[in-house]
Coordinates of C-alpha atoms and ligand atoms in Angstrom, one line a residue:
M739 CA 14.3 -17.3 -34.2
K740 CA 15.7 -16.9 -31.1
V741 CA 15.4 -13.1 -30.2
P742 CA 17.1 -12.5 -26.6
F743 CA 16.3 -9.3 -24.8
L744 CA 20.3 -8.9 -24.0
D745 CA 23.2 -10.1 -25.7
L746 CA 26.8 -9.2 -23.1
R747 CA 28.9 -11.5 -25.1
V748 CA 31.3 -9.9 -27.2
P749 CA 32.3 -10.5 -31.0
E750 CA 35.0 -9.6 -33.0
P751 CA 36.3 -7.4 -33.7
L752 CA 35.5 -5.4 -30.9
K753 CA 37.3 -8.1 -28.5
S754 CA 40.2 -7.2 -29.7
E755 CA 40.0 -3.8 -29.0
L756 CA 39.0 -4.6 -25.5
L757 CA 41.7 -7.4 -25.1
D758 CA 44.0 -4.5 -26.5
A759 CA 43.0 -2.0 -23.6
V760 CA 43.3 -4.6 -21.1
G761 CA 46.6 -5.6 -22.6
A762 CA 48.0 -1.9 -22.0
V763 CA 46.2 -1.6 -18.1
L764 CA 48.5 -4.7 -17.4
D765 CA 51.8 -3.8 -19.0
H766 CA 51.8 -0.3 -17.0
G767 CA 50.4 -1.4 -13.8
R768 CA 48.1 1.6 -12.4
I769 CA 46.0 -1.0 -11.8
L770 CA 44.3 1.1 -9.6
L771 CA 43.3 5.1 -10.1
G772 CA 45.0 4.7 -13.6
P773 CA 45.3 6.9 -17.0
E774 CA 43.0 5.5 -18.8
L775 CA 40.6 6.4 -16.0
D776 CA 41.9 10.2 -15.8
E777 CA 41.0 10.0 -19.9
F778 CA 37.1 8.4 -19.1
E779 CA 36.5 10.6 -16.7
K780 CA 37.7 13.4 -19.1
V781 CA 35.7 11.6 -22.4
V782 CA 32.8 11.5 -19.8
A783 CA 32.3 15.4 -18.7
Q784 CA 33.2 16.5 -22.3
R785 CA 30.3 14.9 -23.6
V786 CA 28.2 15.7 -20.7
G787 CA 29.5 19.1 -21.4
V788 CA 30.5 20.1 -17.4
K789 CA 33.9 19.8 -15.8
H790 CA 34.5 17.1 -13.8
A791 CA 33.4 13.1 -14.2
I792 CA 34.6 11.3 -11.1
G793 CA 34.5 7.4 -12.0
V794 CA 32.8 5.4 -9.0
D795 CA 32.7 1.5 -8.3
S796 CA 28.5 1.3 -9.5
G797 CA 25.3 3.8 -10.4
S798 CA 23.7 2.6 -6.7
S799 CA 27.4 4.1 -5.5
A800 CA 26.9 7.5 -7.5
V801 CA 23.4 8.4 -6.3
M802 CA 24.6 8.2 -2.9
L803 CA 28.0 9.7 -2.5
A804 CA 26.3 12.8 -5.0
L805 CA 23.8 13.3 -2.1
R806 CA 26.6 13.0 1.1
A807 CA 28.9 15.6 -1.1
L808 CA 25.5 17.9 -0.5
D809 CA 25.3 16.9 3.0
I810 CA 22.3 15.0 2.6
G811 CA 21.5 12.3 5.2
S812 CA 19.3 11.6 8.5
G813 CA 16.0 13.9 9.0
D814 CA 16.4 14.8 4.8
E815 CA 13.8 14.0 3.0
V816 CA 14.4 13.5 -0.5
I817 CA 11.9 13.7 -3.4
T818 CA 12.2 11.1 -6.0
T819 CA 10.0 9.4 -8.7
S820 CA 8.3 5.8 -7.9
L821 CA 9.7 3.9 -11.1
S822 CA 12.5 3.2 -11.5
W823 CA 15.4 0.2 -10.4
I824 CA 15.2 0.3 -6.8
A825 CA 18.8 1.5 -6.2
T826 CA 17.7 4.5 -6.8
A827 CA 15.3 4.7 -3.4
N828 CA 18.6 2.6 -1.6
A829 CA 21.3 5.0 -2.8
I830 CA 18.8 8.2 -0.5
T831 CA 18.2 5.4 2.3
M832 CA 22.3 5.1 2.6
T833 CA 22.5 8.4 3.4
G834 CA 20.1 7.9 6.0
A835 CA 17.2 10.0 4.0
T836 CA 14.1 9.2 3.4
P837 CA 12.9 9.0 0.2
I838 CA 9.9 10.5 -0.6
F839 CA 8.1 9.4 -3.7
V840 CA 6.0 10.6 -6.7
D841 CA 3.7 9.2 -8.9
V842 CA 4.7 9.1 -12.8
R843 CA 3.2 10.0 -15.9
D844 CA 1.8 8.4 -18.6
D845 CA 5.4 8.2 -20.1
L846 CA 6.7 6.6 -16.8
E847 CA 8.3 10.1 -16.4
I848 CA 8.0 11.6 -13.1
D849 CA 5.6 14.0 -12.7
P850 CA 6.3 17.5 -12.2
N851 CA 2.8 18.2 -10.6
G852 CA 2.6 15.7 -7.9
I853 CA 6.3 16.8 -6.7
E854 CA 5.2 20.0 -4.7
A855 CA 2.8 18.6 -2.4
F856 CA 5.0 16.8 -1.2
I857 CA 7.8 19.3 -0.8
T858 CA 8.4 20.4 3.7
K859 CA 11.1 21.7 5.3
K860 CA 13.5 18.2 5.1
T861 CA 13.3 18.0 1.8
K862 CA 16.9 18.9 0.5
A863 CA 16.9 17.8 -2.6
I864 CA 14.8 16.3 -6.0
V865 CA 16.6 13.0 -7.7
P866 CA 14.5 12.6 -11.2
V867 CA 15.3 9.6 -12.8
H868 CA 15.2 9.7 -16.4
F869 CA 13.7 6.3 -17.1
C870 CA 14.2 3.7 -19.7
G871 CA 16.6 6.2 -21.2
K872 CA 13.9 8.9 -21.9
M873 CA 14.1 12.5 -20.1
C874 CA 11.7 13.8 -17.3
D875 CA 10.5 17.0 -17.6
M876 CA 13.7 19.1 -16.9
E877 CA 12.1 22.6 -17.3
A878 CA 9.2 22.2 -14.9
I879 CA 11.2 19.8 -12.5
C880 CA 14.2 22.6 -12.6
A881 CA 11.9 25.4 -12.1
I882 CA 10.4 23.6 -8.9
A883 CA 14.1 23.1 -7.2
E884 CA 14.8 26.9 -7.9
K885 CA 11.6 28.5 -6.8
H886 CA 12.5 25.9 -3.1
N887 CA 16.1 26.0 -2.9
L888 CA 16.7 22.5 -3.5
H889 CA 19.1 20.2 -5.0
I890 CA 18.2 18.0 -8.1
V891 CA 20.6 15.2 -8.6
E892 CA 19.5 13.5 -11.7
D893 CA 19.7 9.4 -11.9
C894 CA 21.5 8.9 -15.7
A895 CA 21.6 6.0 -15.0
Q896 CA 19.7 4.6 -18.2
V897 CA 20.4 7.4 -20.1
F898 CA 24.2 8.3 -21.2
G899 CA 23.9 10.5 -24.2
G900 CA 20.6 11.5 -24.0
E901 CA 19.1 15.0 -24.5
I902 CA 16.2 17.5 -24.7
E903 CA 16.1 21.2 -26.0
Q904 CA 17.2 22.5 -23.0
G905 CA 20.4 20.5 -22.4
K906 CA 22.0 16.9 -21.8
A907 CA 21.7 14.6 -19.3
G908 CA 23.3 15.1 -16.3
S909 CA 23.6 19.1 -17.2
F910 CA 20.9 20.0 -14.8
S911 CA 22.0 18.6 -11.0
S912 CA 24.5 20.1 -8.7
I913 CA 25.8 16.5 -8.6
A914 CA 24.1 13.9 -11.6
C915 CA 25.1 10.4 -11.5
F916 CA 25.8 7.1 -14.1
S917 CA 25.6 3.6 -13.9
M918 CA 27.8 2.0 -16.5
N919 CA 26.9 -1.9 -15.3
C920 CA 27.8 -4.3 -17.7
M921 CA 23.6 -3.7 -19.4
K922 CA 23.4 0.2 -19.6
V923 CA 23.4 1.1 -22.9
L924 CA 27.0 3.2 -22.3
H925 CA 28.2 -0.6 -20.1
S926 CA 31.6 -1.7 -18.9
Y927 CA 31.4 -5.6 -18.5
G928 CA 31.2 -5.8 -15.1
E929 CA 30.7 -2.6 -12.4
A930 CA 31.3 0.9 -13.3
G931 CA 29.5 4.0 -12.0
C932 CA 30.2 8.1 -12.4
V933 CA 29.0 11.3 -11.2
V934 CA 29.9 14.7 -12.7
T935 CA 29.2 18.3 -11.5
D936 CA 30.6 22.1 -13.0
D937 CA 31.6 22.6 -9.2
D938 CA 35.1 22.5 -8.0
V939 CA 33.7 21.9 -4.4
Y940 CA 31.7 19.3 -4.4
A941 CA 33.7 17.3 -7.0
E942 CA 36.9 18.0 -4.3
K943 CA 34.3 16.4 -1.3
L944 CA 33.1 13.5 -3.9
E945 CA 37.3 12.5 -5.0
L946 CA 37.7 12.6 -1.1
L947 CA 34.2 10.5 -0.6
R948 CA 35.2 8.1 -3.5
Y949 CA 38.0 6.7 -1.3
A950 CA 37.7 6.7 2.5
G951 CA 37.2 9.6 3.3
T952 CA 40.6 10.9 3.1
V953 CA 42.4 14.1 1.9
N954 CA 45.5 12.4 -0.3
R955 CA 44.6 9.0 0.3
Q956 CA 45.8 9.5 3.6
D957 CA 44.0 11.4 6.5
C958 CA 40.2 10.5 7.0
H959 CA 37.8 13.6 7.2
V960 CA 34.6 12.1 6.4
P961 CA 34.4 8.2 7.0
S962 CA 33.6 6.6 3.7
M963 CA 33.9 3.7 2.3
N964 CA 36.1 2.1 -0.9
H965 CA 34.3 3.4 -4.5
R966 CA 37.3 3.4 -6.5
L967 CA 36.4 2.9 -10.3
D968 CA 38.9 -0.1 -11.9
T969 CA 41.4 1.6 -14.5
L970 CA 40.7 -2.0 -16.2
Q971 CA 37.1 -0.8 -16.7
A972 CA 37.5 2.2 -17.3
A973 CA 39.9 1.4 -19.8
M974 CA 36.9 -0.5 -22.1
L975 CA 34.6 2.0 -20.7
L976 CA 36.8 4.2 -23.4
V977 CA 36.7 1.7 -26.5
N978 CA 32.6 1.9 -25.7
L979 CA 32.2 4.9 -25.9
R980 CA 34.7 5.8 -29.5
R981 CA 31.4 3.2 -30.7
Y982 CA 29.2 5.0 -28.4
D983 CA 27.0 7.1 -31.5
E984 CA 26.6 4.2 -33.4
I985 CA 25.3 2.0 -30.7
V986 CA 22.4 4.8 -30.1
D987 CA 21.5 5.2 -33.5
R988 CA 20.8 1.8 -33.9
R989 CA 18.9 1.4 -31.1
R990 CA 16.9 4.9 -32.5
A991 CA 16.5 3.0 -35.5
I992 CA 15.2 -0.3 -33.9
A993 CA 12.5 2.2 -32.3
A994 CA 11.7 3.5 -35.5
K995 CA 11.0 0.1 -37.0
Y996 CA 8.5 -1.1 -34.1
H997 CA 7.3 1.6 -34.5
E998 CA 6.2 1.7 -38.7
I999 CA 5.8 -2.2 -38.1
M1000 CA 3.3 -2.3 -34.7
G1001 CA 1.6 0.8 -36.3
D1002 CA -1.3 1.6 -32.9
V1003 CA -1.3 -2.3 -32.3
V1004 CA 0.5 -1.3 -29.0
G1005 CA 0.7 1.8 -26.6
Y1006 CA 4.5 3.3 -26.6
Q1007 CA 6.0 5.1 -23.7
D1008 CA 7.5 7.5 -26.2
A1009 CA 6.2 9.7 -28.9
G1010 CA 7.1 8.2 -31.8
A1011 CA 11.0 7.4 -32.2
E1012 CA 12.5 9.9 -30.3
Q1013 CA 15.8 11.6 -31.4
G1014 CA 16.4 12.5 -27.6
H1015 CA 15.6 8.6 -26.3
I1016 CA 18.6 6.7 -26.1
Y1017 CA 16.1 3.8 -25.8
Y1018 CA 17.6 1.6 -23.1
T1019 CA 14.1 -0.7 -23.0
F1020 CA 11.8 0.1 -25.4
S1021 CA 8.5 0.3 -23.3
I1022 CA 5.6 -0.6 -24.5
F1023 CA 1.8 -0.3 -23.2
A1024 CA 0.4 -3.2 -24.3
E1025 CA -3.8 -5.2 -22.8
R1026 CA -3.8 -8.6 -21.9
R1027 CA 0.0 -7.5 -21.2
D1028 CA 0.8 -11.3 -19.7
E1029 CA -0.5 -12.7 -21.8
L1030 CA 1.3 -11.1 -25.1
M1031 CA 4.6 -11.8 -23.1
G1032 CA 3.7 -15.3 -23.3
F1033 CA 2.5 -15.8 -26.6
L1034 CA 6.4 -14.2 -27.1
A1035 CA 7.7 -16.7 -24.9
E1036 CA 6.7 -19.6 -26.9
N1037 CA 7.9 -17.6 -30.5
E1038 CA 11.1 -17.5 -28.3
I1039 CA 11.3 -14.0 -27.8
E1040 CA 12.2 -12.9 -24.3
T1041 CA 10.8 -9.5 -23.2
K1042 CA 11.1 -8.1 -19.5
L1043 CA 8.7 -5.9 -17.3
N1044 CA 9.6 -2.5 -16.1
H1045 CA 11.3 -2.7 -12.7
N1046 CA 7.8 -4.0 -11.3
P1047 CA 6.9 -3.2 -8.6
P1048 CA 7.8 0.5 -7.7
M1049 CA 9.7 0.9 -5.8
P1050 CA 6.8 2.3 -3.1
Y1051 CA 5.5 -1.1 -3.0
H1052 CA 8.7 -3.3 -2.4
T1053 CA 8.7 -4.8 1.3
A1054 CA 11.6 -2.7 2.3
Y1055 CA 9.3 0.5 0.9
K1056 CA 6.5 -0.4 2.3
P1057 CA 6.6 0.4 5.0
L1058 CA 7.1 3.7 4.7
N1059 CA 3.4 3.9 4.1
Q1060 CA 3.4 6.2 1.2
G1061 CA 1.2 7.0 -1.6
P1062 CA -1.4 6.2 -3.4
F1063 CA 0.3 6.1 -6.7
P1064 CA -3.1 5.5 -9.0
N1065 CA -1.1 6.2 -12.3
V1066 CA 2.0 3.6 -11.8
E1067 CA -0.3 1.1 -10.6
R1068 CA -2.3 1.2 -13.7
L1069 CA 0.7 1.6 -15.6
S1070 CA 2.7 -1.3 -14.0
E1071 CA -0.4 -3.7 -15.0
I1072 CA 0.7 -2.8 -19.2
A1073 CA 3.7 -1.6 -19.2
M1074 CA 6.5 -3.9 -20.6
C1075 CA 9.5 -3.3 -22.5
L1076 CA 10.4 -5.5 -25.6
P1077 CA 14.9 -6.3 -27.3
V1078 CA 16.0 -3.2 -28.3
H1079 CA 19.8 -4.0 -28.2
E1080 CA 22.0 -2.6 -30.7
K1081 CA 23.1 -6.6 -31.2
L1082 CA 19.3 -7.0 -33.4
T1083 CA 19.2 -8.1 -36.9
D1084 CA 16.3 -6.3 -38.9
D1085 CA 15.0 -9.5 -39.4
Q1086 CA 14.8 -10.3 -35.5
V1087 CA 13.0 -6.7 -35.2
E1088 CA 10.6 -7.9 -37.7
F1089 CA 10.3 -10.9 -36.6
V1090 CA 9.4 -9.3 -33.6
A1091 CA 7.2 -6.8 -34.1
T1092 CA 4.9 -9.3 -36.5
K1093 CA 4.8 -11.6 -33.4
V1094 CA 2.8 -8.7 -31.5
K1095 CA 0.5 -7.7 -34.6
E1096 CA -0.6 -11.2 -35.0
F1097 CA -1.0 -11.8 -31.1
Y1098 CA -3.8 -9.6 -31.6
G1099 CA -5.2 -10.3 -34.8
A1100 CA -4.1 -7.2 -36.9
Ligands
PLP1085 C1 21.1 0.4 -12.3 C2 20.3 1.9 -12.2 C3 21.3 2.4 -11.2 C4 21.8 1.5 -10.4 O1 22.9 1.5 -11.2 P1 24.2 -0.3 -10.7 O2 25.7 0.7 -11.3 O3 23.5 -1.3 -11.3 O4 24.4 0.1 -9.0 C5 20.4 3.2 -10.1 N1 19.2 3.7 -11.3 C6 19.1 3.6 -12.1 C7 17.4 4.4 -12.8 C8 19.8 2.5 -12.9 O5 19.1 2.1 -13.8

């Protein structure tokens, strides 16, 4: 039984719905900043529970534009986690600011206890990343930000719709950022992203930065590139938003099934199937991990590492000479992701879990 890690093919009836949405845009012809983009922004803002959402061309741009809208740039420092897709560090760097990496907890999320030691006069913001679709400890992070008068810019690329007791993903920030590229849980069919904020002034600044730094698309006030989100992608995102809760429910059910079958044969990033976790990835901690990945590959089960190496260990960031990061180093040796996408059948999920158990002789 083949189990792909991701399957980006689009079956019917979804395919027809998407083609209808695309057809409507081609018919009205408002290809750039069209009505579907307005509608998409309205729905996203509503779902996050903030006033403004502004669609942009990628999650990377979203983080960079959020920081720029907060006037963060050259000479500033931005504190972030050591474990994320490298886009998080790159977006900080592209503003001219320096990323300051912090070690993670045992659940792969930024360790709030590690943050304060790195706050200096140059620190302007904290960029927590809700890694794998599980939320960070926002209560602790918000308390630190408030105490030191820092912005929070959540990187919500992996967690659209995620939630904890204190609030929804994206609602804790001056400006929060989403990616909706074709591999995320809420996804377009190409590249897409979004920034959200409750603040009218930031929203205005973000709209300006989205399109060449222009006011009324005419006079350039701040040099910026073109970061518009295509109306076509927004139209297809609206279709996926309509079925989004179902998608997340399915992923949560798969996570619960993995826990049920595998028990304590492996360790887990989540504490049992968590309600607010959207399971962008299902991350486990495995003894003899590389051997396990090899065994699963022999059985045609595709697995992945959690963004390895951690960000401070990329060639571009080694010269910053930060660290040590003992926990992320240790966890990077044992962490891996099992397939958890919504197209998996129950049989496939059971097959994966059973093969993991078989590997450990359980
Ligand atoms: C995907 C991702 C990004 C970048 O988003 P793109 O749309 O690919 O530019 C940033 N941060 C995290 C945590 C991501 O997973």
